[in-house]
CSV table of C-alpha atoms and ligand atoms in Angstrom, one decimal:
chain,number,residue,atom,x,y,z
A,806,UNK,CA,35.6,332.3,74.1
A,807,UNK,CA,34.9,333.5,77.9
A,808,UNK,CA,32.4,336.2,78.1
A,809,UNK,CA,31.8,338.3,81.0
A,810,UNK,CA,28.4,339.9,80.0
A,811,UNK,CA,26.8,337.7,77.5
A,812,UNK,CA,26.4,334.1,77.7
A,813,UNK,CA,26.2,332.2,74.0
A,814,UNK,CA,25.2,328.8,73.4
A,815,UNK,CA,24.9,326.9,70.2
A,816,UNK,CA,22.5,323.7,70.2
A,817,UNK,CA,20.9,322.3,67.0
A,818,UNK,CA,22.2,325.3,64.4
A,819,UNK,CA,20.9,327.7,66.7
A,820,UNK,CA,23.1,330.4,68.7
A,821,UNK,CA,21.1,331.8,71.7
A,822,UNK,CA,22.9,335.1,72.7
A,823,UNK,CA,21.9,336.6,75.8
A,824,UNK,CA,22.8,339.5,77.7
A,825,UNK,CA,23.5,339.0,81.2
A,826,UNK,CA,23.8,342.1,83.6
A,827,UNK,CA,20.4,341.1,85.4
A,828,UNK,CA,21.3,343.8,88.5
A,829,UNK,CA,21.8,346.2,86.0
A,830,UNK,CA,18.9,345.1,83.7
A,831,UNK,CA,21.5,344.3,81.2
A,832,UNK,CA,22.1,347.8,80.3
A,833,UNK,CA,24.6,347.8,77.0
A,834,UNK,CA,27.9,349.3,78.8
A,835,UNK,CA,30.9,349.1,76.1
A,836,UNK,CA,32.6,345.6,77.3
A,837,UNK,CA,29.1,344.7,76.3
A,838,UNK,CA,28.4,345.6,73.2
A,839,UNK,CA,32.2,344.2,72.4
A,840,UNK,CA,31.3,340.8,73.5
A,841,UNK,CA,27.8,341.2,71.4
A,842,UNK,CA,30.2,342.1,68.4
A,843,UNK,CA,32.3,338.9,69.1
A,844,UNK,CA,29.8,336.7,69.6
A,845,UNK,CA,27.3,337.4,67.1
A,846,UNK,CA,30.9,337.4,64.5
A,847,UNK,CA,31.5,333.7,65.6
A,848,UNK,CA,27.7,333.0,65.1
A,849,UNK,CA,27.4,334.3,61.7
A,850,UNK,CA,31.1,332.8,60.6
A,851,UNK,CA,30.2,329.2,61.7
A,852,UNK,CA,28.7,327.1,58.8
A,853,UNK,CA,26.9,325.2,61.1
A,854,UNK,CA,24.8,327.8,62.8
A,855,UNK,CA,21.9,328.9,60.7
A,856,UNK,CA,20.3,331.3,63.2
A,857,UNK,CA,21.2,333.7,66.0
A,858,UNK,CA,18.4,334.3,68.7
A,859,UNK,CA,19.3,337.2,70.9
A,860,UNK,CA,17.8,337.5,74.5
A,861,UNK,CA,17.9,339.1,77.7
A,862,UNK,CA,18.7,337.7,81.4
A,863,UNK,CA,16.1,337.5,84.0
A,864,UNK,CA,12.6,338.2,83.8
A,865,UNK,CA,12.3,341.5,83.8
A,866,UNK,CA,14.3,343.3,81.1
A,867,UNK,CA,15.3,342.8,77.2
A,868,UNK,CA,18.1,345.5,77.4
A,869,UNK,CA,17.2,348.8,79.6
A,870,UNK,CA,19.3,350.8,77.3
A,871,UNK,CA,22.9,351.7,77.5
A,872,UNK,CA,24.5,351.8,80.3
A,873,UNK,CA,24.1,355.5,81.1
A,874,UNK,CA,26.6,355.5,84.1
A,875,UNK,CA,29.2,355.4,80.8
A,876,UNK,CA,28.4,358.2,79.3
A,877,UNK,CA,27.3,360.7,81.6
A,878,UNK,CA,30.6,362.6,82.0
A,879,UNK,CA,30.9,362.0,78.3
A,880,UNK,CA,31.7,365.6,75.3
A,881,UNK,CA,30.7,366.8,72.3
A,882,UNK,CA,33.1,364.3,70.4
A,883,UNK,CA,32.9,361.6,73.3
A,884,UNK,CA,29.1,361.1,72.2
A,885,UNK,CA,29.3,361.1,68.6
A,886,UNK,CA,32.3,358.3,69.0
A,887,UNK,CA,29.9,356.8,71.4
A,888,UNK,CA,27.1,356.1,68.7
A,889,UNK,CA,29.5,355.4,65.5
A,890,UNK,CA,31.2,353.0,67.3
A,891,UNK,CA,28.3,350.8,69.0
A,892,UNK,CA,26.5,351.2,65.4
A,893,UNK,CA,30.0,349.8,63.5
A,894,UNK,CA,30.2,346.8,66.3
A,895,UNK,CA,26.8,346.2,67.2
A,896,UNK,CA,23.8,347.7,65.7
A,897,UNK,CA,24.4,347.9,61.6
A,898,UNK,CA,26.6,344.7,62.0
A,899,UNK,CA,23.7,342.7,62.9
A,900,UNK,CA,21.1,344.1,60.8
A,901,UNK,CA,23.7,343.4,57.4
A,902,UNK,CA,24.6,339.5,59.6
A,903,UNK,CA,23.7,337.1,56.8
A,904,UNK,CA,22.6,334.9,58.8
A,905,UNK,CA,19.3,335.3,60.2
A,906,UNK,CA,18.6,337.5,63.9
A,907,UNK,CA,15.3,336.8,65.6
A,908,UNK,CA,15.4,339.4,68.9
A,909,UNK,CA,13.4,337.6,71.7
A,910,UNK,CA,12.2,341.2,73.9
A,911,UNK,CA,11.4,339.4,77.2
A,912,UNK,CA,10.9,342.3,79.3
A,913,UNK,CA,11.8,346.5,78.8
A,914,UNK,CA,14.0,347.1,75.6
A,915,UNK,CA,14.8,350.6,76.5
A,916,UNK,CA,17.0,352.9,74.4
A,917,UNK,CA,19.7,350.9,73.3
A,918,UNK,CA,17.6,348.1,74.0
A,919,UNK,CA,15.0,348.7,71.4
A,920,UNK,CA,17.6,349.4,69.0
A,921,UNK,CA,19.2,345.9,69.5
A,922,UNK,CA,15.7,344.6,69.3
A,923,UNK,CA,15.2,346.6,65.8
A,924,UNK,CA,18.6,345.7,64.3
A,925,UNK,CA,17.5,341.9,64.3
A,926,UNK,CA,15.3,340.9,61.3
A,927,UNK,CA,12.5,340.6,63.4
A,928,UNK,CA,11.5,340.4,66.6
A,929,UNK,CA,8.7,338.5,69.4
A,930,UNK,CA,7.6,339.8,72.6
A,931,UNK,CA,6.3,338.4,75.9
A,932,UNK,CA,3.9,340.0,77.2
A,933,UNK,CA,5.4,341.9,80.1
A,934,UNK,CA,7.5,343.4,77.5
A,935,UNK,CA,7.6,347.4,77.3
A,936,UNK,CA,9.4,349.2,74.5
A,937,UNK,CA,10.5,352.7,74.2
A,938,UNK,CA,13.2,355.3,73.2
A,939,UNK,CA,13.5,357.4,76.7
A,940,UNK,CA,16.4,359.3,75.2
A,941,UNK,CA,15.1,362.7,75.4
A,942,UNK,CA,14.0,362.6,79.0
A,943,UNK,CA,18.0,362.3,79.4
A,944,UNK,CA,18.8,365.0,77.2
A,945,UNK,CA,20.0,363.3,74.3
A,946,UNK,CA,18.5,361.7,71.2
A,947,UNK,CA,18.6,357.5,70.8
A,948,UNK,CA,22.3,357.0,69.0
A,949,UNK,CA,22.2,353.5,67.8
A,950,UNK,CA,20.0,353.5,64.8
A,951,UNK,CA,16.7,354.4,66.4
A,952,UNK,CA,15.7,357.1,65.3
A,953,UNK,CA,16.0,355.7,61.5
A,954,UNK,CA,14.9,352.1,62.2
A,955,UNK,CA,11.4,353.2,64.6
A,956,UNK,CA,10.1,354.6,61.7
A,957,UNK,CA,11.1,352.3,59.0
A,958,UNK,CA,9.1,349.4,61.0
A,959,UNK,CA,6.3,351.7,62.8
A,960,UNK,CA,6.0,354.2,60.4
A,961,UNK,CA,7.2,358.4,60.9
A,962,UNK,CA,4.2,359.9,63.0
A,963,UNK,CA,4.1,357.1,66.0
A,964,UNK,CA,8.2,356.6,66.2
A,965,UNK,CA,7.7,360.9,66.4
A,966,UNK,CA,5.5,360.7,68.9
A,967,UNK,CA,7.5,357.5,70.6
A,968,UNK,CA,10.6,359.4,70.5
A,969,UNK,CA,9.3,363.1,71.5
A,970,UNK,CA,7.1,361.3,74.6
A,971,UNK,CA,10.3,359.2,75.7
A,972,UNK,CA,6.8,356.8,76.9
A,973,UNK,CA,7.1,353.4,77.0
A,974,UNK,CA,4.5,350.9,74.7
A,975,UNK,CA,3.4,347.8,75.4
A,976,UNK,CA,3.8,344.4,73.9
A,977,UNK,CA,0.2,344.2,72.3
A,978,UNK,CA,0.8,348.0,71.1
A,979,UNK,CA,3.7,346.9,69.7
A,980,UNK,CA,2.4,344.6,67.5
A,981,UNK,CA,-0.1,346.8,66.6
A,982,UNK,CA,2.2,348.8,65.3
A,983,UNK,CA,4.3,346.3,63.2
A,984,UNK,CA,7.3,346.7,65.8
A,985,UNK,CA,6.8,342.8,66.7
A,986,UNK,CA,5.8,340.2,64.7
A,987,UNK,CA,4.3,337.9,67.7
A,988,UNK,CA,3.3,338.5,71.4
A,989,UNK,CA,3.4,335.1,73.9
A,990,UNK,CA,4.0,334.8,77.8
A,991,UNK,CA,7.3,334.5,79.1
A,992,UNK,CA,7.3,330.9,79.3
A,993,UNK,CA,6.3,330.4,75.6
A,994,UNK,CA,8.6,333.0,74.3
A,995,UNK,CA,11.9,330.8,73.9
A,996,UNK,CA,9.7,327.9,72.5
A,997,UNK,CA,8.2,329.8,69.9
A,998,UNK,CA,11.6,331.6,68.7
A,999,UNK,CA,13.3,328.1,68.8
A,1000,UNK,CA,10.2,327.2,66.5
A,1001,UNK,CA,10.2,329.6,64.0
A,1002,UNK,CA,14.2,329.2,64.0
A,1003,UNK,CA,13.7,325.6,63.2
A,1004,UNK,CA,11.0,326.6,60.4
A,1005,UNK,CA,13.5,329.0,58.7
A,1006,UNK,CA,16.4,326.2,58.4
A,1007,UNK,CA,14.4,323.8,56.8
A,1008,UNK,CA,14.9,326.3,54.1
A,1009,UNK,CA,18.2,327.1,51.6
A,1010,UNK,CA,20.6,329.4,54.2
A,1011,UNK,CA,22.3,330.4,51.2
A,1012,UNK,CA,19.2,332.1,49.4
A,1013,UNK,CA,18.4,333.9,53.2
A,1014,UNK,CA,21.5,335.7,53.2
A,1015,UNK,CA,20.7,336.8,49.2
A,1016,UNK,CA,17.2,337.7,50.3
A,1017,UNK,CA,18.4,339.6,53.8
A,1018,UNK,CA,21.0,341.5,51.5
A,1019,UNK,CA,18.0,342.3,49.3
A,1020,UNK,CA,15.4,343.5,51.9
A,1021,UNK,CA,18.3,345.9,53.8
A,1022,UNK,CA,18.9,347.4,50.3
A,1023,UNK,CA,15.3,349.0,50.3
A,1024,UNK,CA,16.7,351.1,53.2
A,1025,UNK,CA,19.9,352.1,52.3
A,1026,UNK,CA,20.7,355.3,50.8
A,1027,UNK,CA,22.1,355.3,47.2
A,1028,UNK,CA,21.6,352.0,46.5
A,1029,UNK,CA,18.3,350.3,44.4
A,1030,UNK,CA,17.3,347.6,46.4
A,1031,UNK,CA,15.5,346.2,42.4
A,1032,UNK,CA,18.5,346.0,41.1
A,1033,UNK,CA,20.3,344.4,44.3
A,1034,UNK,CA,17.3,341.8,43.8
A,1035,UNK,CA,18.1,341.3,40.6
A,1036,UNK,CA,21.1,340.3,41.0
A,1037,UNK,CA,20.6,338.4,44.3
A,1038,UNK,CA,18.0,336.6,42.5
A,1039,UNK,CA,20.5,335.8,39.1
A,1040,UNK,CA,23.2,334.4,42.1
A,1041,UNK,CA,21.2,331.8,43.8
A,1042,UNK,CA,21.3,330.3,40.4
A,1043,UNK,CA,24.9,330.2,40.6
A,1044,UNK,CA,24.5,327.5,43.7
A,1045,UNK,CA,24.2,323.9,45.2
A,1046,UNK,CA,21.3,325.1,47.7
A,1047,UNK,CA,19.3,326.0,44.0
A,1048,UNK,CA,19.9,323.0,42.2
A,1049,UNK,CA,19.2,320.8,45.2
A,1050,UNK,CA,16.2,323.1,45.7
A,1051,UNK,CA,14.7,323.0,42.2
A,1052,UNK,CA,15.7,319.1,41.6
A,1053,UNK,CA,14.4,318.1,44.9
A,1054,UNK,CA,10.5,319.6,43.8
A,1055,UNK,CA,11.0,318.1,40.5
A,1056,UNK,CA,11.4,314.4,42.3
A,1057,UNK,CA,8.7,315.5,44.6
A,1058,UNK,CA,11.3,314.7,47.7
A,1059,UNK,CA,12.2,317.1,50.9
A,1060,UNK,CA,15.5,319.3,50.1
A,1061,UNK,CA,18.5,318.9,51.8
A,1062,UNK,CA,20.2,322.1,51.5
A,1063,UNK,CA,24.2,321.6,51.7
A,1064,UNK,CA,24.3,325.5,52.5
A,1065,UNK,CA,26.6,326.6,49.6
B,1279,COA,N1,22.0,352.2,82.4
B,1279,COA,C1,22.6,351.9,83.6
B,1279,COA,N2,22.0,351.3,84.6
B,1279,COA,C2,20.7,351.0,84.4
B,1279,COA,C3,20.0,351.2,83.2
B,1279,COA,C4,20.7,351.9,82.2
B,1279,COA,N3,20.1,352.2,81.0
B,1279,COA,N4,18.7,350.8,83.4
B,1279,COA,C5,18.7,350.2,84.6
B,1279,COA,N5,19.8,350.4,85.2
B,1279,COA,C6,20.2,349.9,86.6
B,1279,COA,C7,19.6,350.8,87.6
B,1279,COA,O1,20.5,352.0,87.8
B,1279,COA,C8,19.6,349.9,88.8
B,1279,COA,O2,20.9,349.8,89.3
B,1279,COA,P1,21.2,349.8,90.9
B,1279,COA,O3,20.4,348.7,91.5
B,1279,COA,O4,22.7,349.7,91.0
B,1279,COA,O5,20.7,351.2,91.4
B,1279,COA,C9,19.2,348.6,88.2
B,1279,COA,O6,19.5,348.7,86.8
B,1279,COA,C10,17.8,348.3,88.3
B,1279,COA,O7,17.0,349.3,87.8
B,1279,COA,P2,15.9,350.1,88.6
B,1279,COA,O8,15.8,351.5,87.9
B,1279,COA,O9,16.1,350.1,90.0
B,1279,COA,O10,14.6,349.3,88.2
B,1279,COA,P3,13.1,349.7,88.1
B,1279,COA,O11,12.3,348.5,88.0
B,1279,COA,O12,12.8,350.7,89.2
B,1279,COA,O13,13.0,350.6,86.8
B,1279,COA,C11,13.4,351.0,84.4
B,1279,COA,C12,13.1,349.9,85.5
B,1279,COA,C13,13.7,350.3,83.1
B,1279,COA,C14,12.1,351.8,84.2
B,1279,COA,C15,14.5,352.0,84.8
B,1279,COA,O14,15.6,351.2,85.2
B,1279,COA,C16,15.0,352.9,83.8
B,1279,COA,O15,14.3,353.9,83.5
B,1279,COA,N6,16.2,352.7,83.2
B,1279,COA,C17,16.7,353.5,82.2
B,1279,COA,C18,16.1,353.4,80.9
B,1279,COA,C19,16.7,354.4,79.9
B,1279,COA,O16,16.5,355.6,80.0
B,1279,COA,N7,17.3,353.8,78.9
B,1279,COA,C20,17.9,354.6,77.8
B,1279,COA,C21,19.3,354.9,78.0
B,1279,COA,S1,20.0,355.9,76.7
């Protein structure tokens, strides 16, 4: 498919999304988040890709939010259409992908951008990276998920103070806080993602989808995420990746996971 605003590559198992609106510091406007929804959907439906890394164009920005020229003029109902939809397409539909999401923040993830970046499993920074949810110094309040997932990953009293400040932290903060898992320069940033992406598919893609289901369940309302462990756990017994797993150890030989 022929994107406008995102390019997507797939080499080695491995689709590299990235957004591309450098001039606009590729700010989430809606023909953007569509072509997010569409590519990350082809991603996660192809056998053959076993992770999704997603990016930003340019040195200088992640995503800088969404596109605020959009919505300015927006109402009452315009807004709260707004934020259901780009969570339904976007921002819940990556964090329940079962295949795995590593967000590369390679400069500001802004608003939006920081709730893209906290959508995917996990995330790395460079260190020019800068991370915040401005939404209040607009007048609004972040729509896409932030103002549950900040908290889930950096606990209540700093995405409070994140939020209510509308500041901006920095990559090492960041990971002092839990918000990123690693912090490297620029340069080393898509190295180390494609490393850690090539560490995770050594392993059974069938029992990382079971285990992503599992971990979202501790955060979803109504459901026990025990129970949906339970019987994630009794379903990996059900497949090839388990027997070739388990037999593989037994004959003290690497696994080759068939990914069923
Ligand atoms: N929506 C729309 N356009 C945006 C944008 C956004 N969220 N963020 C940046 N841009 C555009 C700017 O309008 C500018 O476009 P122009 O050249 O046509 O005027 C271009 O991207 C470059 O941004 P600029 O502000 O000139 O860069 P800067 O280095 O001076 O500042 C930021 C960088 C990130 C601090 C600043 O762009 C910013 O505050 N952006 C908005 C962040 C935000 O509030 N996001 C949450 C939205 S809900």
């Amino acid at each position: 498919m022929q994107y406008e605003n995102i390019l997507s590559e797939n080499e080695n198992g491995i689709t590299t999304i990235t957004v591309n609106r450098p001039s606009k510091l590729n700010a989430l406007n809606k023909a953007t988040i569509g072509e997010l929804h569409e590519a990350f959907k082809a991603a996660n439906n192809d056998e053959a890709i076993k992770v999704i890394i997603i990016t930003g164009s340019g040195e200088k920005a992640f995503v800088a939010g969404a596109d605020i020229s959009e919505f300015a003029n927006f109402s009452v109902e315009n807004g709260g259409k707004l934020a259901a939809k780009g969570q339904e397409l976007l921002f819940d539909f990556v964090e329940n992908l079962s295949t795995p999401v590593i967000a590369a923040v390679n400069g500001f993830a802004l608003g939006g951008g920081l709730e893209l970046a906290m959508a995917a499993h996990f995330r790395l920074a460079s260190d020019n990276a800068k991370m915040g949810l401005p939404e209040v110094s607009l007048g609004v309040i972040p729509g896409y998920g932030g103002t549950q997932r900040l908290p889930q990953l950096v606990g209540k009293g700093r995405a409070m103070e994140m939020v209510m400040t509308a500041g901006m932290i920095d990559a090492n903060t960041a990971k002092d806080y839990g918000l990123v898992n690693h912090v490297v320069t620029q340069e080393e940033l898509m190295p180390l993602a494609l490393k850690i992406a090539s560490k995770i598919m050594r392993n059974s893609s069938v029992a990382i989808s079971k285990a992503i289901n599992a971990v979202n369940a501790n955060f979803k309302d109504g459901v026990n995420g025990f129970e949906t462990e339970i019987e994630e756990f009794g379903n990996c017994f059900g497949t090839e990746d388990f027997k070739e797993g388990t037999t593989a150890f037994l004959e003290k030989r690497k696994a080759d996971f068939p990914g069923k």
